[in-house]
Tab-separated table of C-alpha atoms and ligand atoms in Angstrom:
chain	number	residue	atom	x	y	z
A	1	MET	CA	-120.665	26.565	40.613
A	2	SER	CA	-121.902	28.895	37.889
A	3	LEU	CA	-120.707	32.479	37.644
A	4	LEU	CA	-122.684	35.353	39.098
A	5	PHE	CA	-123.038	38.429	36.924
A	6	PHE	CA	-123.812	41.914	38.212
A	7	SER	CA	-124.914	44.734	35.931
A	8	ASP	CA	-123.891	48.377	36.321
A	9	HIS	CA	-121.428	47.332	38.968
A	10	PRO	CA	-119.524	50.196	40.677
A	11	LEU	CA	-115.748	50.074	40.210
A	12	ARG	CA	-114.728	53.060	42.310
A	13	GLY	CA	-113.320	50.772	44.993
A	14	LEU	CA	-111.639	48.641	42.342
A	15	ASN	CA	-109.321	51.251	40.838
A	16	THR	CA	-106.741	52.976	43.021
A	17	PHE	CA	-107.290	56.289	41.210
A	18	GLY	CA	-110.739	56.109	42.790
A	19	PHE	CA	-112.436	57.232	39.590
A	20	GLU	CA	-116.194	56.905	39.404
A	21	ALA	CA	-116.670	54.015	36.965
A	22	TYR	CA	-119.296	51.353	36.286
A	23	ALA	CA	-118.917	47.976	34.657
A	24	GLN	CA	-121.724	47.125	32.276
A	25	CYS	CA	-121.354	43.637	33.677
A	26	PHE	CA	-119.104	42.341	36.473
A	27	THR	CA	-118.115	38.884	37.655
A	28	ARG	CA	-115.576	37.169	39.901
A	29	ILE	CA	-113.278	34.339	38.823
A	30	GLU	CA	-112.340	32.099	41.737
A	31	SER	CA	-111.284	28.869	40.010
A	32	LYS	CA	-110.264	27.336	36.713
A	33	ASP	CA	-113.845	26.119	36.288
A	34	ASP	CA	-114.944	29.754	36.487
A	35	VAL	CA	-112.526	30.566	33.671
A	36	ILE	CA	-114.151	27.912	31.480
A	37	SER	CA	-117.637	29.198	32.385
A	38	LEU	CA	-116.555	32.727	31.506
A	39	HIS	CA	-115.290	31.529	28.142
A	40	GLN	CA	-118.636	29.847	27.435
A	41	TYR	CA	-120.420	33.080	28.378
A	42	LEU	CA	-118.133	35.096	26.056
A	43	ASP	CA	-118.798	32.620	23.213
A	44	GLU	CA	-122.502	33.311	23.611
A	45	HIS	CA	-122.429	37.042	24.205
A	46	ARG	CA	-119.390	38.257	22.225
A	47	VAL	CA	-118.642	41.236	24.475
A	48	PRO	CA	-115.267	42.795	25.400
A	49	LEU	CA	-113.530	41.585	28.552
A	50	LEU	CA	-111.373	43.442	31.062
A	51	LEU	CA	-109.468	41.371	33.621
A	52	ILE	CA	-108.824	43.129	36.874
A	53	GLY	CA	-106.834	42.388	40.003
A	54	GLY	CA	-106.593	45.295	42.429
A	55	GLY	CA	-107.015	48.029	39.798
A	56	SER	CA	-103.744	49.735	40.777
A	57	ASN	CA	-102.388	49.984	37.252
A	58	LEU	CA	-105.543	50.979	35.423
A	59	VAL	CA	-107.134	54.254	34.347
A	60	LEU	CA	-110.828	53.554	33.904
A	61	GLY	CA	-113.339	55.553	31.911
A	62	PRO	CA	-116.766	56.161	33.500
A	63	LYS	CA	-118.507	53.362	31.578
A	64	VAL	CA	-116.677	50.103	31.093
A	65	PRO	CA	-118.392	48.104	28.367
A	66	GLY	CA	-118.765	44.323	28.281
A	67	ILE	CA	-117.543	42.295	31.239
A	68	VAL	CA	-115.098	43.170	33.980
A	69	ALA	CA	-113.824	39.948	35.565
A	70	GLN	CA	-111.948	40.190	38.831
A	71	VAL	CA	-109.478	37.319	39.144
A	72	LEU	CA	-109.579	36.002	42.713
A	73	ILE	CA	-107.978	32.567	42.327
A	74	ALA	CA	-106.385	31.706	45.684
A	75	GLU	CA	-103.455	29.341	46.333
A	76	MET	CA	-100.092	29.174	48.055
A	77	ALA	CA	-98.113	25.967	47.523
A	78	LEU	CA	-94.494	25.355	48.533
A	79	GLU	CA	-92.054	22.768	47.192
A	80	GLU	CA	-88.653	22.434	48.833
A	81	LEU	CA	-85.860	21.952	46.267
A	82	ALA	CA	-82.157	21.216	46.587
A	83	ALA	CA	-79.723	23.848	47.876
A	84	ASP	CA	-82.285	25.676	49.998
A	85	ARG	CA	-84.333	26.667	46.972
A	86	VAL	CA	-88.127	26.781	47.278
A	87	ARG	CA	-90.623	26.661	44.436
A	88	VAL	CA	-93.616	28.777	45.399
A	89	THR	CA	-96.863	28.690	43.437
A	90	LEU	CA	-99.298	31.525	44.069
A	91	GLY	CA	-102.825	31.928	42.754
A	92	ALA	CA	-103.406	35.019	40.612
A	93	GLY	CA	-105.865	36.430	43.122
A	94	GLU	CA	-103.511	36.410	46.103
A	95	ALA	CA	-102.705	39.887	47.407
A	96	TRP	CA	-99.121	40.743	46.434
A	97	HIS	CA	-97.824	42.407	49.593
A	98	ALA	CA	-99.536	39.987	51.982
A	99	SER	CA	-98.012	37.044	50.064
A	100	ILE	CA	-94.498	38.457	50.464
A	101	GLU	CA	-95.121	38.886	54.172
A	102	ARG	CA	-96.440	35.316	54.556
A	103	LEU	CA	-93.370	33.974	52.753
A	104	LEU	CA	-91.007	36.016	54.933
A	105	ASP	CA	-92.737	34.651	58.027
A	106	GLN	CA	-91.928	31.160	56.741
A	107	GLY	CA	-88.279	32.035	56.090
A	108	ILE	CA	-88.628	32.214	52.298
A	109	TYR	CA	-86.775	35.080	50.692
A	110	GLY	CA	-86.398	36.868	47.381
A	111	LEU	CA	-89.414	39.161	47.013
A	112	GLU	CA	-88.769	41.539	49.938
A	113	ASN	CA	-87.587	44.432	47.721
A	114	LEU	CA	-91.024	44.382	46.051
A	115	ALA	CA	-92.940	44.877	49.307
A	116	LEU	CA	-95.946	47.199	49.465
A	117	ILE	CA	-96.597	47.278	45.710
A	118	PRO	CA	-100.403	47.230	45.593
A	119	GLY	CA	-102.387	44.687	43.628
A	120	CYS	CA	-102.564	40.951	43.050
A	121	VAL	CA	-100.106	38.235	42.096
A	122	GLY	CA	-101.708	37.727	38.659
A	123	ALA	CA	-100.896	41.262	37.522
A	124	ALA	CA	-97.276	41.200	38.711
A	125	PRO	CA	-95.922	39.520	35.537
A	126	VAL	CA	-98.064	41.734	33.274
A	127	GLN	CA	-95.835	44.755	33.645
A	128	ASN	CA	-92.935	42.886	35.266
A	129	ILE	CA	-93.232	44.929	38.433
A	130	GLY	CA	-90.014	46.271	39.807
A	131	ALA	CA	-88.688	48.325	42.674
A	132	TYR	CA	-85.514	48.877	44.697
A	133	GLY	CA	-83.202	46.866	42.461
A	134	VAL	CA	-85.413	43.824	41.789
A	135	GLU	CA	-87.810	43.016	38.962
A	136	VAL	CA	-90.294	40.202	39.448
A	137	LYS	CA	-88.910	38.460	36.334
A	138	ASP	CA	-85.761	37.754	38.370
A	139	ARG	CA	-87.841	35.472	40.618
A	140	ILE	CA	-90.431	33.971	38.237
A	141	GLU	CA	-89.963	30.436	36.969
A	142	ALA	CA	-93.198	30.193	34.980
A	143	VAL	CA	-96.660	31.694	34.578
A	144	GLU	CA	-99.784	29.591	34.144
A	145	VAL	CA	-102.256	31.037	31.648
A	146	TYR	CA	-105.574	30.267	30.121
A	147	ASP	CA	-105.192	30.951	26.409
A	148	TRP	CA	-108.474	32.259	24.978
A	149	GLN	CA	-107.352	31.301	21.459
A	150	GLN	CA	-106.250	27.748	22.196
A	151	ARG	CA	-108.947	27.230	24.846
A	152	ARG	CA	-106.583	25.564	27.295
A	153	PHE	CA	-104.422	26.109	30.378
A	154	TYR	CA	-100.650	25.789	30.137
A	155	TRP	CA	-97.420	27.152	31.622
A	156	LEU	CA	-95.210	29.733	29.921
A	157	ASP	CA	-91.638	29.579	31.141
A	158	ASN	CA	-89.713	32.716	32.039
A	159	ALA	CA	-88.217	33.186	28.550
A	160	GLU	CA	-91.611	32.719	26.879
A	161	CYS	CA	-93.030	35.566	28.983
A	162	ARG	CA	-90.644	37.961	27.147
A	163	PHE	CA	-90.048	40.109	30.178
A	164	ALA	CA	-88.443	43.515	29.796
A	165	TYR	CA	-88.511	46.785	31.729
A	166	ARG	CA	-92.192	47.179	32.788
A	167	ASP	CA	-93.115	44.918	29.919
A	168	SER	CA	-94.031	41.344	29.012
A	169	ILE	CA	-95.919	39.299	26.443
A	170	PHE	CA	-99.057	39.828	28.571
A	171	LYS	CA	-98.976	43.587	28.077
A	172	HIS	CA	-98.980	43.150	24.305
A	173	HIS	CA	-101.552	40.346	24.193
A	174	ALA	CA	-104.026	41.425	26.859
A	175	ASP	CA	-106.831	39.744	24.901
A	176	ARG	CA	-105.112	36.386	24.690
A	177	TYR	CA	-104.107	35.372	28.207
A	178	LEU	CA	-105.720	35.118	31.596
A	179	ILE	CA	-103.052	34.468	34.229
A	180	THR	CA	-104.206	31.855	36.734
A	181	ARG	CA	-101.042	31.108	38.741
A	182	VAL	CA	-97.447	32.295	39.014
A	183	ARG	CA	-94.548	30.071	40.009
A	184	PHE	CA	-91.543	31.642	41.743
A	185	LEU	CA	-88.092	30.274	42.544
A	186	LEU	CA	-87.163	31.639	45.954
A	187	SER	CA	-84.637	30.767	48.610
A	188	ARG	CA	-84.323	29.879	52.271
A	189	LEU	CA	-80.938	31.574	52.243
A	190	PRO	CA	-80.933	35.370	52.325
A	191	ASN	CA	-79.576	36.921	49.148
A	192	CYS	CA	-79.973	40.603	49.887
A	193	VAL	CA	-80.183	43.002	46.943
A	194	LEU	CA	-78.918	46.391	48.112
A	195	SER	CA	-77.953	47.940	44.791
A	196	TYR	CA	-80.354	50.841	45.355
A	197	LYS	CA	-78.555	53.490	47.411
A	198	PRO	CA	-81.557	54.937	49.295
A	199	LEU	CA	-82.406	51.396	50.408
A	200	ARG	CA	-78.877	50.816	51.750
A	201	GLU	CA	-79.086	54.127	53.545
A	202	ALA	CA	-82.514	53.354	54.988
A	203	ILE	CA	-81.273	50.264	56.774
A	204	GLU	CA	-80.153	51.523	60.139
A	205	PRO	CA	-76.340	51.694	60.357
A	206	GLY	CA	-74.861	48.751	62.192
A	207	ARG	CA	-77.998	46.649	61.662
A	208	GLU	CA	-77.682	43.340	59.897
A	209	HIS	CA	-78.730	43.334	56.226
A	210	ASN	CA	-81.314	40.589	56.316
A	211	PRO	CA	-84.489	40.154	54.226
A	212	ARG	CA	-86.724	41.278	57.101
A	213	ALA	CA	-84.678	44.487	57.500
A	214	ILE	CA	-84.970	45.083	53.737
A	215	PHE	CA	-88.715	44.461	53.815
A	216	ASN	CA	-89.126	46.928	56.694
A	217	ALA	CA	-86.893	49.533	55.037
A	218	VAL	CA	-88.751	49.257	51.706
A	219	CYS	CA	-92.071	49.715	53.525
A	220	ARG	CA	-90.701	52.733	55.418
A	221	ILE	CA	-89.356	54.425	52.272
A	222	ARG	CA	-92.502	53.755	50.273
A	223	ARG	CA	-94.805	55.036	53.028
A	224	ALA	CA	-92.752	58.223	53.283
A	225	LYS	CA	-92.459	58.757	49.526
A	226	LEU	CA	-95.653	57.580	47.883
A	227	PRO	CA	-99.221	58.678	48.525
A	228	ASP	CA	-101.510	56.025	50.001
A	229	PRO	CA	-104.223	55.372	47.356
A	230	ASP	CA	-106.787	55.011	50.168
A	231	LEU	CA	-106.166	58.671	50.997
A	232	LEU	CA	-105.208	60.138	47.608
A	233	GLY	CA	-106.110	58.327	44.376
A	234	ASN	CA	-103.131	57.355	42.217
A	235	ALA	CA	-101.622	54.494	40.218
A	236	GLY	CA	-98.024	54.790	41.401
A	237	SER	CA	-95.505	55.919	38.782
A	238	PHE	CA	-97.476	57.269	35.875
A	239	PHE	CA	-94.605	57.271	33.368
A	240	LYS	CA	-91.867	54.767	32.629
A	241	ASN	CA	-88.285	55.949	32.978
A	242	PRO	CA	-87.289	56.661	29.357
A	243	ILE	CA	-84.290	54.848	27.901
A	244	VAL	CA	-82.083	56.979	25.640
A	245	SER	CA	-78.891	56.380	23.658
A	246	ALA	CA	-75.493	57.169	25.210
A	247	ALA	CA	-75.125	60.068	22.738
A	248	GLN	CA	-78.448	61.631	23.729
A	249	TYR	CA	-77.621	61.112	27.398
A	250	GLU	CA	-74.221	62.839	27.007
A	251	ALA	CA	-75.820	65.812	25.231
A	252	LEU	CA	-78.455	66.180	27.953
A	253	LYS	CA	-75.913	65.731	30.751
A	254	GLN	CA	-73.837	68.596	29.345
A	255	LYS	CA	-76.851	70.870	29.482
A	256	TYR	CA	-78.255	69.543	32.779
A	257	PRO	CA	-75.342	68.277	34.902
A	258	ASP	CA	-77.614	67.352	37.822
A	259	MET	CA	-79.879	65.161	35.652
A	260	VAL	CA	-80.562	61.769	37.266
A	261	ALA	CA	-79.851	58.715	35.091
A	262	TYR	CA	-78.677	55.113	35.381
A	263	PRO	CA	-76.669	53.042	32.889
A	264	GLU	CA	-78.820	50.444	31.092
A	265	GLY	CA	-76.530	48.244	29.012
A	266	SER	CA	-75.027	50.557	26.402
A	267	ALA	CA	-77.898	53.065	26.865
A	268	PHE	CA	-79.136	55.178	29.782
A	269	LYS	CA	-82.368	55.169	31.759
A	270	LEU	CA	-83.384	58.713	32.696
A	271	ALA	CA	-85.375	59.398	35.866
A	272	ALA	CA	-88.717	60.526	34.441
A	273	GLY	CA	-89.520	62.118	37.813
A	274	TRP	CA	-86.473	64.381	37.495
A	275	LEU	CA	-87.479	65.533	33.985
A	276	ILE	CA	-91.035	66.328	35.120
A	277	ASP	CA	-89.890	67.988	38.328
A	278	ARG	CA	-87.359	70.093	36.442
A	279	ARG	CA	-90.207	71.499	34.349
A	280	GLY	CA	-91.972	72.609	37.524
A	281	TRP	CA	-94.921	70.219	37.466
A	282	LYS	CA	-94.595	68.998	41.047
A	283	GLY	CA	-97.690	70.030	43.016
A	284	TYR	CA	-99.495	71.248	39.862
A	285	ARG	CA	-103.262	70.985	40.205
A	286	ARG	CA	-106.006	71.462	37.681
A	287	ASP	CA	-109.650	70.428	37.860
A	288	GLY	CA	-109.828	67.328	40.027
A	289	VAL	CA	-106.369	66.000	39.235
A	290	GLY	CA	-102.733	66.943	39.600
A	291	VAL	CA	-99.110	65.975	40.147
A	292	HIS	CA	-98.194	64.828	43.648
A	293	GLU	CA	-96.533	67.555	45.697
A	294	HIS	CA	-93.544	65.409	46.708
A	295	GLN	CA	-93.313	62.958	43.805
A	296	ALA	CA	-93.414	64.338	40.254
A	297	LEU	CA	-93.851	60.873	38.748
A	298	VAL	CA	-97.169	60.297	40.488
A	299	LEU	CA	-100.369	61.796	39.092
A	300	VAL	CA	-103.191	62.038	41.594
A	301	ASN	CA	-106.958	62.312	41.813
A	302	HIS	CA	-107.917	64.943	44.366
A	303	GLY	CA	-111.340	63.360	44.743
A	304	ASP	CA	-113.527	64.442	41.876
A	305	GLY	CA	-111.126	63.855	38.980
A	306	CYS	CA	-111.791	61.594	36.026
A	307	ARG	CA	-109.976	59.700	33.327
A	308	GLN	CA	-110.365	62.526	30.799
A	309	GLN	CA	-108.638	65.001	33.104
A	310	ILE	CA	-105.750	62.623	33.826
A	311	GLU	CA	-105.357	61.933	30.122
A	312	THR	CA	-105.187	65.668	29.347
A	313	LEU	CA	-102.698	66.321	32.144
A	314	ALA	CA	-100.514	63.388	31.113
A	315	GLN	CA	-100.475	64.653	27.529
A	316	GLN	CA	-99.510	68.167	28.636
A	317	ILE	CA	-96.603	66.766	30.658
A	318	ARG	CA	-95.479	64.532	27.797
A	319	ASN	CA	-95.549	67.435	25.330
A	320	ASP	CA	-93.644	69.670	27.711
A	321	VAL	CA	-90.923	67.083	28.404
A	322	MET	CA	-90.611	66.363	24.689
A	323	GLU	CA	-90.286	70.058	23.864
A	324	GLN	CA	-87.696	70.740	26.544
A	325	PHE	CA	-85.583	67.581	26.523
A	326	GLY	CA	-86.491	65.835	23.266
A	327	VAL	CA	-87.469	62.775	25.318
A	328	GLN	CA	-90.663	60.774	24.800
A	329	LEU	CA	-92.406	59.742	28.021
A	330	GLU	CA	-94.393	56.531	27.906
A	331	VAL	CA	-97.421	56.055	30.129
A	332	GLU	CA	-97.201	53.078	32.544
A	333	PRO	CA	-100.821	52.250	33.530
A	334	ARG	CA	-103.337	50.870	31.085
A	335	PHE	CA	-106.208	53.100	29.936
A	336	TYR	CA	-109.496	51.220	29.568
A	337	PRO	CA	-111.666	51.432	27.558
B	401	FAD	C1	-99.111	53.516	45.256
B	401	FAD	C2	-98.684	52.611	44.110
B	401	FAD	C3	-97.366	52.199	44.023
B	401	FAD	C4	-96.946	51.370	42.977
B	401	FAD	N1	-95.640	50.991	42.926
B	401	FAD	C5	-95.210	50.208	41.918
B	401	FAD	C6	-93.828	49.823	41.855
B	401	FAD	O1	-93.018	50.162	42.710
B	401	FAD	N2	-93.445	49.054	40.805
B	401	FAD	C7	-94.320	48.633	39.852
B	401	FAD	O2	-93.892	47.936	38.932
B	401	FAD	N3	-95.632	48.969	39.900
B	401	FAD	C8	-96.095	49.749	40.904
B	401	FAD	N4	-97.413	50.117	40.953
B	401	FAD	C9	-98.336	49.662	39.897
B	401	FAD	C10	-99.218	48.430	40.273
B	401	FAD	O3	-99.366	48.318	41.661
B	401	FAD	C11	-98.644	47.129	39.725
B	401	FAD	O4	-98.547	47.182	38.331
B	401	FAD	C12	-99.506	45.911	40.142
B	401	FAD	O5	-98.869	44.715	39.749
B	401	FAD	C13	-100.905	45.956	39.538
B	401	FAD	O6	-101.660	44.942	40.163
B	401	FAD	P1	-103.242	44.942	40.123
B	401	FAD	O7	-103.702	43.635	40.646
B	401	FAD	O8	-103.762	46.148	40.824
B	401	FAD	O9	-103.498	45.039	38.560
B	401	FAD	P2	-104.686	45.758	37.783
B	401	FAD	O10	-104.482	47.235	37.853
B	401	FAD	O11	-105.993	45.227	38.221
B	401	FAD	O12	-104.375	45.271	36.306
B	401	FAD	C14	-103.205	45.686	35.650
B	401	FAD	C15	-103.148	45.012	34.271
B	401	FAD	O13	-103.024	43.610	34.426
B	401	FAD	C16	-104.130	42.932	33.804
B	401	FAD	N5	-104.442	41.794	34.665
B	401	FAD	C17	-104.784	41.826	35.974
B	401	FAD	N6	-104.961	40.575	36.425
B	401	FAD	C18	-104.721	39.739	35.391
B	401	FAD	C19	-104.744	38.320	35.227
B	401	FAD	N7	-105.027	37.488	36.227
B	401	FAD	N8	-104.455	37.805	33.985
B	401	FAD	C20	-104.144	38.623	32.957
B	401	FAD	N9	-104.107	39.962	33.057
B	401	FAD	C21	-104.397	40.512	34.254
B	401	FAD	C22	-105.231	43.967	33.721
B	401	FAD	O14	-106.134	43.683	32.674
B	401	FAD	C23	-104.424	45.231	33.454
B	401	FAD	O15	-104.057	45.305	32.104
B	401	FAD	C24	-97.871	50.948	41.998
B	401	FAD	C25	-99.219	51.363	42.086
B	401	FAD	C26	-99.622	52.186	43.137
B	401	FAD	C27	-101.053	52.617	43.239
């Protein structure tokens, strides 16, 4: 079937900040054939392309030029392997949280710590989503891509994806790859990751530590801690946790003994939320945007905010943190255009 194109398509419901935005042209990709059709269209029209899943890691400007293509490829395939391992292939358009829940219902474990992260499967490898002690790279076997340069589909194995903290090859080559499917190696045996203290504490004392209990606890913590984008526009954590050298960490720790940080190899990962909170930004509000009142790492749209206002606020926070702590904050979501 040929692709349908819509001009001046509203994107407000397709970015969790809820910014008023319009795509010059919009289409939906539901199959590999659609990917090929889109490539033929791009050959003819030579316009920029933005791929979108759920829009939960994007900051959109009011006019998005070229084509916005929402990737909606659906699939869930299971392959039982030896030693209770299961190979799970998910289409890029599958909803992330609902997929984890479906797998849990079938007794397939490994993704429960990543429950309730908004968005689609196809975007999960892009920034190597992570939460509560697990990064998705720990569970990915391979990612199927369409390579716009080579004009073909193929699989990249885990090493080829060059995963790192909130990073991957896809973040650096957004114009080269469209992710069509992701293949995970999961297990029928529970292997509970409880390295994150608040998660351990959230599981009711005396209750068994099983994947379902972890899933429920993660959902409880997230609902209590993070604003629901349906009620208050946001893109989750707005800044990455900065990684600093041991020497810089020691110097900061001397000055700020209550600073929150975690060892990261020979370096240290500082809690960006602590740095921002310490500078008094929590609950700050200006124009239509602000910093969430309970979570300094989350910038919010109070309803009539826009990309420009978020950009200005983010820059003010970055400058302030740099001035006070000498630490560079890096923005997590992608600004487009
Ligand atoms: C309330 C809230 C909580 C969050 N919590 C977390 C968290 O705990 N941990 C975490 O890591 N993130 C978190 N996020 C960020 C976000 O949910 C994730 O990054 C998610 O994976 C984005 O999925 P999406 O489908 O919405 O991607 P989008 O925002 O639509 O796209 C994100 C990027 O991926 C690209 N992309 C999308 N689909 C494809 C595809 N098929 N092929 C190639 N590129 C593609 C886009 O072009 C864009 O660059 C949170 C966001 C919110 C709003």
